[in-house]
Amino acid sequence: MMSKLQGKYELLKEETNLRQRQTYIQVGMLVAFCGLSCVAVFATWSMIYRQNLIIPPTLIDIPAYWRDRIAQYETVIQHGHRSGDELPPPVTGRNVSFHGDNDDDDDDDRDWSRSRTRAHAVPQRVKQLDNERILPSRLGNYIYSQEAASGQPVRPKLVCYYTTPDLGTVPSGLRHILLPEHIDPLLCTHLNIGIIGIDNCTLLIDENVRASLNRTKALKRTNPALKILLWIGGGSVGGFSAMVENHANRKRFIQSVKGTLEQYRLDGIDLDWEFPDSGGKRRMHFSQLLHEIRREYQREHRTYILSVAVAPQATLAYLAYDVGEINSYADYVNLMSYDFHFYSPDLPQTGLNAPLYRRPGEVALLATLNINASVHYWLSAGLERSKLIVGLPTYGHSYTLVNPFNTRIGAPAAGNGRVGMFGFASYSEVCWFRRHNIYVLEAYDEATCSPYLHAGTEWISYDDERSVGCKADYIVANGLGGAMVFSLNTDDFGAYCADNALYEPPAGAPPTFPLLRKVRSVLFGGGDSRSTDGGVH
């Protein structure tokens, strides 16, 4: 009898264990099914979503010289990879110390002081020029500011670039075309207008540039301290090579410059040759051109400004420029410290447009692709702090991700993004994309003062008010000459970041040019352009 009961008990226990195992298996299968269902739904939704992102309309037409500059940089990247990422030899004989240098990647290195005490310029050397003793200009080509006259440090410059639009086909009401009269004359200290080509060793000024120069005269009436310059050159502008090759051609060019400056009553020129031949004679000829322009200015007692726009990367700058000669003859140098990373078949990955510092893990060539490394190179090569104007972009670069789930900096990219044109995205387009899509993830890289965002397969590196403010702090803390904003056309002049309207902004809308206003507030210590005198020379 006991054995029968014991057998029944064993059978019942075995059946109970079996049911428990079946229950566990069913629960596990249910959990796995739910997980797989969630993954499938998410993956399907992501695929549908990334194909149905709301892409903003193209708000600006990217000029050809922007793409040509990128092509030049791609050549540098290719050369760097072929040569094993060899860097230029270090420049000796000059020590450069910075607030905020992060060579050791320490957080303390980036904890700069926000003090507005600026470094005093190194005394200029007098250069002997064919039996003439010419003192290179240091303070705006002998136009002395009140601070300089009283022995105080010169106030910083805020240089703005403006690309003239096609004024003959301007649609009425649309805000994506910046007209000359819509530029706030109280924001910038220097305004470079172009782009102006060179034809037969003379300036080639088309009708759009001519009309813009005439229409910007009203800006000078509002702010007489504003300096307006001719912006000559650019990536797609030819004529430099033939013009600089002999003295006769250079003289003809200088006469054309003088005539144009007198005709439109302008304040000087900005030379943007992208770029002199690597280490060839044209590098020397460019220095001769600067020498002869400066000499012509001073012989005729002109107060015209001579500025130069230069490549930031040491790998290109070392071969293209004689920094000592540029320092002798140029009033200041606009460092094009942007386009450090963009989509390239040779480096198909996401990257930051204008990082302030290198990121951890970046070595060799990649370690030089940031603002801090570029500033280090130009100062160590002989350029004075007060002449170095650091460029800050108002646009970003868009990418198409290979894998929408890999969204880190340095993620594989399949090509340019759909936002913007040719991978260039204005700040207005970035704001438009951010506001009209429901699943946009934004991130901010503290190490480089750079934001980026992504949605689906779209990935965009850009600059916002926080990042340009961080970089302007760097300029002030290190006693540099000021900031250059490139460009007014790609800042949010149409207030897309403030409202959803595609046409005229509503009454009482927040101010336009938010990035430019932020840079100015840091450089000059005031949030309102009208609270700070624009008279910087």
PDB file of N, CA, C and O in Angstrom, residues 290-344:
ATOM      1  N   LEU A 290      52.163  90.990 -51.175  1.00  0.00           N
ATOM      2  CA  LEU A 290      51.830  91.686 -49.932  1.00  0.00           C
ATOM      3  C   LEU A 290      52.802  92.831 -49.671  1.00  0.00           C
ATOM      4  O   LEU A 290      52.396  93.931 -49.260  1.00  0.00           O
ATOM      5  N   HIS A 291      54.079  92.567 -49.919  1.00  0.00           N
ATOM      6  CA  HIS A 291      55.111  93.601 -49.748  1.00  0.00           C
ATOM      7  C   HIS A 291      54.830  94.808 -50.638  1.00  0.00           C
ATOM      8  O   HIS A 291      54.886  95.963 -50.193  1.00  0.00           O
ATOM      9  N   GLU A 292      54.479  94.562 -51.892  1.00  0.00           N
ATOM     10  CA  GLU A 292      54.278  95.659 -52.829  1.00  0.00           C
ATOM     11  C   GLU A 292      52.984  96.418 -52.555  1.00  0.00           C
ATOM     12  O   GLU A 292      52.922  97.641 -52.749  1.00  0.00           O
ATOM     13  N   ILE A 293      51.942  95.722 -52.103  1.00  0.00           N
ATOM     14  CA  ILE A 293      50.713  96.420 -51.726  1.00  0.00           C
ATOM     15  C   ILE A 293      50.969  97.314 -50.527  1.00  0.00           C
ATOM     16  O   ILE A 293      50.572  98.495 -50.505  1.00  0.00           O
ATOM     17  N   ARG A 294      51.655  96.783 -49.514  1.00  0.00           N
ATOM     18  CA  ARG A 294      51.963  97.594 -48.329  1.00  0.00           C
ATOM     19  C   ARG A 294      52.822  98.790 -48.695  1.00  0.00           C
ATOM     20  O   ARG A 294      52.598  99.921 -48.229  1.00  0.00           O
ATOM     21  N   ARG A 295      53.788  98.564 -49.555  1.00  0.00           N
ATOM     22  CA  ARG A 295      54.681  99.655 -49.963  1.00  0.00           C
ATOM     23  C   ARG A 295      53.916 100.733 -50.713  1.00  0.00           C
ATOM     24  O   ARG A 295      54.140 101.930 -50.499  1.00  0.00           O
ATOM     25  N   GLU A 296      52.991 100.321 -51.577  1.00  0.00           N
ATOM     26  CA  GLU A 296      52.192 101.288 -52.332  1.00  0.00           C
ATOM     27  C   GLU A 296      51.282 102.077 -51.399  1.00  0.00           C
ATOM     28  O   GLU A 296      51.130 103.293 -51.564  1.00  0.00           O
ATOM     29  N   TYR A 297      50.689 101.425 -50.444  1.00  0.00           N
ATOM     30  CA  TYR A 297      49.856 102.117 -49.458  1.00  0.00           C
ATOM     31  C   TYR A 297      50.645 103.217 -48.761  1.00  0.00           C
ATOM     32  O   TYR A 297      50.184 104.356 -48.627  1.00  0.00           O
ATOM     33  N   GLN A 298      51.835 102.857 -48.307  1.00  0.00           N
ATOM     34  CA  GLN A 298      52.590 103.783 -47.471  1.00  0.00           C
ATOM     35  C   GLN A 298      53.267 104.875 -48.279  1.00  0.00           C
ATOM     36  O   GLN A 298      53.458 105.978 -47.779  1.00  0.00           O
ATOM     37  N   ARG A 299      53.641 104.589 -49.507  1.00  0.00           N
ATOM     38  CA  ARG A 299      54.212 105.639 -50.345  1.00  0.00           C
ATOM     39  C   ARG A 299      53.199 106.742 -50.616  1.00  0.00           C
ATOM     40  O   ARG A 299      53.573 107.919 -50.723  1.00  0.00           O
ATOM     41  N   GLU A 300      51.936 106.355 -50.762  1.00  0.00           N
ATOM     42  CA  GLU A 300      50.896 107.334 -51.048  1.00  0.00           C
ATOM     43  C   GLU A 300      50.153 107.755 -49.788  1.00  0.00           C
ATOM     44  O   GLU A 300      49.126 108.442 -49.873  1.00  0.00           O
ATOM     45  N   HIS A 301      50.675 107.345 -48.629  1.00  0.00           N
ATOM     46  CA  HIS A 301      50.091 107.701 -47.334  1.00  0.00           C
ATOM     47  C   HIS A 301      48.633 107.286 -47.255  1.00  0.00           C
ATOM     48  O   HIS A 301      47.780 108.024 -46.747  1.00  0.00           O
ATOM     49  N   ARG A 302      48.354 106.083 -47.765  1.00  0.00           N
ATOM     50  CA  ARG A 302      47.009 105.533 -47.704  1.00  0.00           C
ATOM     51  C   ARG A 302      46.789 104.857 -46.358  1.00  0.00           C
ATOM     52  O   ARG A 302      47.722 104.348 -45.735  1.00  0.00           O
ATOM     53  N   THR A 303      45.548 104.833 -45.937  1.00  0.00           N
ATOM     54  CA  THR A 303      45.204 104.139 -44.700  1.00  0.00           C
ATOM     55  C   THR A 303      44.355 102.903 -44.983  1.00  0.00           C
ATOM     56  O   THR A 303      43.568 102.465 -44.145  1.00  0.00           O
ATOM     57  N   TYR A 304      44.500 102.338 -46.168  1.00  0.00           N
ATOM     58  CA  TYR A 304      43.749 101.142 -46.520  1.00  0.00           C
ATOM     59  C   TYR A 304      44.221  99.948 -45.684  1.00  0.00           C
ATOM     60  O   TYR A 304      45.399  99.838 -45.327  1.00  0.00           O
ATOM     61  N   ILE A 305      43.297  99.059 -45.438  1.00  0.00           N
ATOM     62  CA  ILE A 305      43.579  97.840 -44.671  1.00  0.00           C
ATOM     63  C   ILE A 305      43.986  96.733 -45.638  1.00  0.00           C
ATOM     64  O   ILE A 305      43.436  96.620 -46.736  1.00  0.00           O
ATOM     65  N   LEU A 306      44.935  95.914 -45.225  1.00  0.00           N
ATOM     66  CA  LEU A 306      45.351  94.731 -45.977  1.00  0.00           C
ATOM     67  C   LEU A 306      45.243  93.524 -45.055  1.00  0.00           C
ATOM     68  O   LEU A 306      46.007  93.390 -44.099  1.00  0.00           O
ATOM     69  N   SER A 307      44.277  92.665 -45.328  1.00  0.00           N
ATOM     70  CA  SER A 307      44.115  91.440 -44.542  1.00  0.00           C
ATOM     71  C   SER A 307      44.227  90.232 -45.462  1.00  0.00           C
ATOM     72  O   SER A 307      44.087  90.345 -46.681  1.00  0.00           O
ATOM     73  N   VAL A 308      44.471  89.081 -44.864  1.00  0.00           N
ATOM     74  CA  VAL A 308      44.681  87.842 -45.613  1.00  0.00           C
ATOM     75  C   VAL A 308      43.861  86.729 -44.964  1.00  0.00           C
ATOM     76  O   VAL A 308      43.843  86.608 -43.727  1.00  0.00           O
ATOM     77  N   ALA A 309      43.174  85.941 -45.774  1.00  0.00           N
ATOM     78  CA  ALA A 309      42.488  84.740 -45.296  1.00  0.00           C
ATOM     79  C   ALA A 309      43.368  83.535 -45.601  1.00  0.00           C
ATOM     80  O   ALA A 309      43.840  83.378 -46.733  1.00  0.00           O
ATOM     81  N   VAL A 310      43.607  82.689 -44.602  1.00  0.00           N
ATOM     82  CA  VAL A 310      44.587  81.611 -44.740  1.00  0.00           C
ATOM     83  C   VAL A 310      44.008  80.282 -44.279  1.00  0.00           C
ATOM     84  O   VAL A 310      43.065  80.225 -43.483  1.00  0.00           O
ATOM     85  N   ALA A 311      44.601  79.202 -44.790  1.00  0.00           N
ATOM     86  CA  ALA A 311      44.231  77.851 -44.373  1.00  0.00           C
ATOM     87  C   ALA A 311      44.720  77.603 -42.951  1.00  0.00           C
ATOM     88  O   ALA A 311      45.809  78.047 -42.580  1.00  0.00           O
ATOM     89  N   PRO A 312      43.954  76.885 -42.146  1.00  0.00           N
ATOM     90  CA  PRO A 312      44.354  76.671 -40.755  1.00  0.00           C
ATOM     91  C   PRO A 312      45.303  75.497 -40.556  1.00  0.00           C
ATOM     92  O   PRO A 312      46.161  75.536 -39.665  1.00  0.00           O
ATOM     93  N   GLN A 313      45.140  74.421 -41.359  1.00  0.00           N
ATOM     94  CA  GLN A 313      45.872  73.189 -41.094  1.00  0.00           C
ATOM     95  C   GLN A 313      47.374  73.383 -41.290  1.00  0.00           C
ATOM     96  O   GLN A 313      47.823  73.931 -42.295  1.00  0.00           O
ATOM     97  N   ALA A 314      48.133  72.910 -40.325  1.00  0.00           N
ATOM     98  CA  ALA A 314      49.596  73.050 -40.403  1.00  0.00           C
ATOM     99  C   ALA A 314      50.151  72.354 -41.632  1.00  0.00           C
ATOM    100  O   ALA A 314      51.114  72.827 -42.244  1.00  0.00           O
ATOM    101  N   THR A 315      49.557  71.207 -42.017  1.00  0.00           N
ATOM    102  CA  THR A 315      50.062  70.460 -43.166  1.00  0.00           C
ATOM    103  C   THR A 315      49.976  71.261 -44.457  1.00  0.00           C
ATOM    104  O   THR A 315      50.803  71.100 -45.345  1.00  0.00           O
ATOM    105  N   LEU A 316      48.979  72.136 -44.574  1.00  0.00           N
ATOM    106  CA  LEU A 316      48.825  72.975 -45.757  1.00  0.00           C
ATOM    107  C   LEU A 316      49.514  74.318 -45.583  1.00  0.00           C
ATOM    108  O   LEU A 316      50.187  74.812 -46.490  1.00  0.00           O
ATOM    109  N   ALA A 317      49.363  74.925 -44.407  1.00  0.00           N
ATOM    110  CA  ALA A 317      49.917  76.260 -44.165  1.00  0.00           C
ATOM    111  C   ALA A 317      51.439  76.264 -44.225  1.00  0.00           C
ATOM    112  O   ALA A 317      52.055  77.232 -44.702  1.00  0.00           O
ATOM    113  N   TYR A 318      52.061  75.198 -43.759  1.00  0.00           N
ATOM    114  CA  TYR A 318      53.529  75.146 -43.752  1.00  0.00           C
ATOM    115  C   TYR A 318      54.103  75.267 -45.156  1.00  0.00           C
ATOM    116  O   TYR A 318      55.155  75.887 -45.364  1.00  0.00           O
ATOM    117  N   LEU A 319      53.426  74.683 -46.133  1.00  0.00           N
ATOM    118  CA  LEU A 319      53.920  74.689 -47.502  1.00  0.00           C
ATOM    119  C   LEU A 319      53.419  75.884 -48.308  1.00  0.00           C
ATOM    120  O   LEU A 319      54.032  76.255 -49.312  1.00  0.00           O
ATOM    121  N   ALA A 320      52.318  76.493 -47.893  1.00  0.00           N
ATOM    122  CA  ALA A 320      51.686  77.526 -48.714  1.00  0.00           C
ATOM    123  C   ALA A 320      52.061  78.946 -48.315  1.00  0.00           C
ATOM    124  O   ALA A 320      51.978  79.860 -49.152  1.00  0.00           O
ATOM    125  N   TYR A 321      52.475  79.181 -47.072  1.00  0.00           N
ATOM    126  CA  TYR A 321      52.648  80.556 -46.597  1.00  0.00           C
ATOM    127  C   TYR A 321      53.998  80.770 -45.934  1.00  0.00           C
ATOM    128  O   TYR A 321      54.495  79.889 -45.227  1.00  0.00           O
ATOM    129  N   ASP A 322      54.541  81.950 -46.138  1.00  0.00           N
ATOM    130  CA  ASP A 322      55.672  82.434 -45.360  1.00  0.00           C
ATOM    131  C   ASP A 322      55.085  83.300 -44.252  1.00  0.00           C
ATOM    132  O   ASP A 322      54.765  84.476 -44.467  1.00  0.00           O
ATOM    133  N   VAL A 323      54.904  82.736 -43.092  1.00  0.00           N
ATOM    134  CA  VAL A 323      54.171  83.405 -42.026  1.00  0.00           C
ATOM    135  C   VAL A 323      54.878  84.680 -41.579  1.00  0.00           C
ATOM    136  O   VAL A 323      54.234  85.692 -41.284  1.00  0.00           O
ATOM    137  N   GLY A 324      56.210  84.650 -41.547  1.00  0.00           N
ATOM    138  CA  GLY A 324      56.943  85.847 -41.142  1.00  0.00           C
ATOM    139  C   GLY A 324      56.683  87.025 -42.065  1.00  0.00           C
ATOM    140  O   GLY A 324      56.509  88.174 -41.620  1.00  0.00           O
ATOM    141  N   GLU A 325      56.628  86.771 -43.374  1.00  0.00           N
ATOM    142  CA  GLU A 325      56.355  87.844 -44.327  1.00  0.00           C
ATOM    143  C   GLU A 325      54.912  88.331 -44.202  1.00  0.00           C
ATOM    144  O   GLU A 325      54.645  89.533 -44.284  1.00  0.00           O
ATOM    145  N   ILE A 326      53.990  87.405 -44.034  1.00  0.00           N
ATOM    146  CA  ILE A 326      52.594  87.807 -43.840  1.00  0.00           C
ATOM    147  C   ILE A 326      52.466  88.675 -42.591  1.00  0.00           C
ATOM    148  O   ILE A 326      51.762  89.696 -42.591  1.00  0.00           O
ATOM    149  N   ASN A 327      53.163  88.306 -41.542  1.00  0.00           N
ATOM    150  CA  ASN A 327      53.107  89.083 -40.308  1.00  0.00           C
ATOM    151  C   ASN A 327      53.647  90.497 -40.508  1.00  0.00           C
ATOM    152  O   ASN A 327      53.180  91.455 -39.886  1.00  0.00           O
ATOM    153  N   SER A 328      54.622  90.645 -41.401  1.00  0.00           N
ATOM    154  CA  SER A 328      55.234  91.955 -41.628  1.00  0.00           C
ATOM    155  C   SER A 328      54.327  92.906 -42.384  1.00  0.00           C
ATOM    156  O   SER A 328      54.360  94.114 -42.153  1.00  0.00           O
ATOM    157  N   TYR A 329      53.525  92.383 -43.304  1.00  0.00           N
ATOM    158  CA  TYR A 329      52.812  93.260 -44.223  1.00  0.00           C
ATOM    159  C   TYR A 329      51.298  93.293 -44.028  1.00  0.00           C
ATOM    160  O   TYR A 329      50.658  94.264 -44.423  1.00  0.00           O
ATOM    161  N   ALA A 330      50.700  92.268 -43.464  1.00  0.00           N
ATOM    162  CA  ALA A 330      49.243  92.245 -43.302  1.00  0.00           C
ATOM    163  C   ALA A 330      48.853  92.891 -41.977  1.00  0.00           C
ATOM    164  O   ALA A 330      49.547  92.768 -40.972  1.00  0.00           O
ATOM    165  N   ASP A 331      47.709  93.591 -42.010  1.00  0.00           N
ATOM    166  CA  ASP A 331      47.196  94.178 -40.766  1.00  0.00           C
ATOM    167  C   ASP A 331      46.704  93.093 -39.823  1.00  0.00           C
ATOM    168  O   ASP A 331      46.882  93.182 -38.613  1.00  0.00           O
ATOM    169  N   TYR A 332      46.061  92.082 -40.373  1.00  0.00           N
ATOM    170  CA  TYR A 332      45.610  90.948 -39.574  1.00  0.00           C
ATOM    171  C   TYR A 332      45.355  89.781 -40.512  1.00  0.00           C
ATOM    172  O   TYR A 332      45.285  89.941 -41.733  1.00  0.00           O
ATOM    173  N   VAL A 333      45.214  88.594 -39.925  1.00  0.00           N
ATOM    174  CA  VAL A 333      45.064  87.359 -40.688  1.00  0.00           C
ATOM    175  C   VAL A 333      43.789  86.650 -40.241  1.00  0.00           C
ATOM    176  O   VAL A 333      43.595  86.398 -39.048  1.00  0.00           O
ATOM    177  N   ASN A 334      42.917  86.350 -41.199  1.00  0.00           N
ATOM    178  CA  ASN A 334      41.689  85.615 -40.916  1.00  0.00           C
ATOM    179  C   ASN A 334      41.954  84.118 -41.078  1.00  0.00           C
ATOM    180  O   ASN A 334      42.179  83.630 -42.188  1.00  0.00           O
ATOM    181  N   LEU A 335      41.935  83.404 -39.962  1.00  0.00           N
ATOM    182  CA  LEU A 335      42.211  81.973 -39.959  1.00  0.00           C
ATOM    183  C   LEU A 335      40.915  81.220 -40.276  1.00  0.00           C
ATOM    184  O   LEU A 335      39.951  81.296 -39.516  1.00  0.00           O
ATOM    185  N   MET A 336      40.886  80.490 -41.384  1.00  0.00           N
ATOM    186  CA  MET A 336      39.676  79.771 -41.795  1.00  0.00           C
ATOM    187  C   MET A 336      39.565  78.452 -41.021  1.00  0.00           C
ATOM    188  O   MET A 336      39.667  77.350 -41.576  1.00  0.00           O
ATOM    189  N   SER A 337      39.341  78.593 -39.716  1.00  0.00           N
ATOM    190  CA  SER A 337      39.378  77.436 -38.816  1.00  0.00           C
ATOM    191  C   SER A 337      38.015  76.738 -38.763  1.00  0.00           C
ATOM    192  O   SER A 337      37.330  76.741 -37.735  1.00  0.00           O
ATOM    193  N   TYR A 338      37.647  76.146 -39.883  1.00  0.00           N
ATOM    194  CA  TYR A 338      36.432  75.354 -40.013  1.00  0.00           C
ATOM    195  C   TYR A 338      36.646  74.381 -41.163  1.00  0.00           C
ATOM    196  O   TYR A 338      37.719  74.381 -41.781  1.00  0.00           O
ATOM    197  N   ASP A 339      35.664  73.558 -41.451  1.00  0.00           N
ATOM    198  CA  ASP A 339      35.814  72.494 -42.455  1.00  0.00           C
ATOM    199  C   ASP A 339      36.946  71.539 -42.087  1.00  0.00           C
ATOM    200  O   ASP A 339      37.627  70.991 -42.964  1.00  0.00           O
ATOM    201  N   PHE A 340      37.142  71.313 -40.804  1.00  0.00           N
ATOM    202  CA  PHE A 340      38.151  70.344 -40.389  1.00  0.00           C
ATOM    203  C   PHE A 340      37.704  68.917 -40.709  1.00  0.00           C
ATOM    204  O   PHE A 340      38.527  68.055 -41.002  1.00  0.00           O
ATOM    205  N   HIS A 341      36.396  68.686 -40.632  1.00  0.00           N
ATOM    206  CA  HIS A 341      35.850  67.368 -40.942  1.00  0.00           C
ATOM    207  C   HIS A 341      34.636  67.542 -41.837  1.00  0.00           C
ATOM    208  O   HIS A 341      33.791  68.413 -41.603  1.00  0.00           O
ATOM    209  N   PHE A 342      34.549  66.722 -42.833  1.00  0.00           N
ATOM    210  CA  PHE A 342      33.442  66.712 -43.784  1.00  0.00           C
ATOM    211  C   PHE A 342      33.461  65.343 -44.448  1.00  0.00           C
ATOM    212  O   PHE A 342      34.415  64.587 -44.302  1.00  0.00           O
ATOM    213  N   TYR A 343      32.382  65.022 -45.168  1.00  0.00           N
ATOM    214  CA  TYR A 343      32.387  63.715 -45.805  1.00  0.00           C
ATOM    215  C   TYR A 343      33.402  63.682 -46.938  1.00  0.00           C
ATOM    216  O   TYR A 343      33.424  64.565 -47.797  1.00  0.00           O
ATOM    217  N   SER A 344      34.222  62.660 -46.940  1.00  0.00           N
ATOM    218  CA  SER A 344      35.198  62.449 -47.993  1.00  0.00           C
ATOM    219  C   SER A 344      35.318  60.951 -48.251  1.00  0.00           C
ATOM    220  O   SER A 344      35.341  60.159 -47.295  1.00  0.00           O
TER     221      SER A 344
END
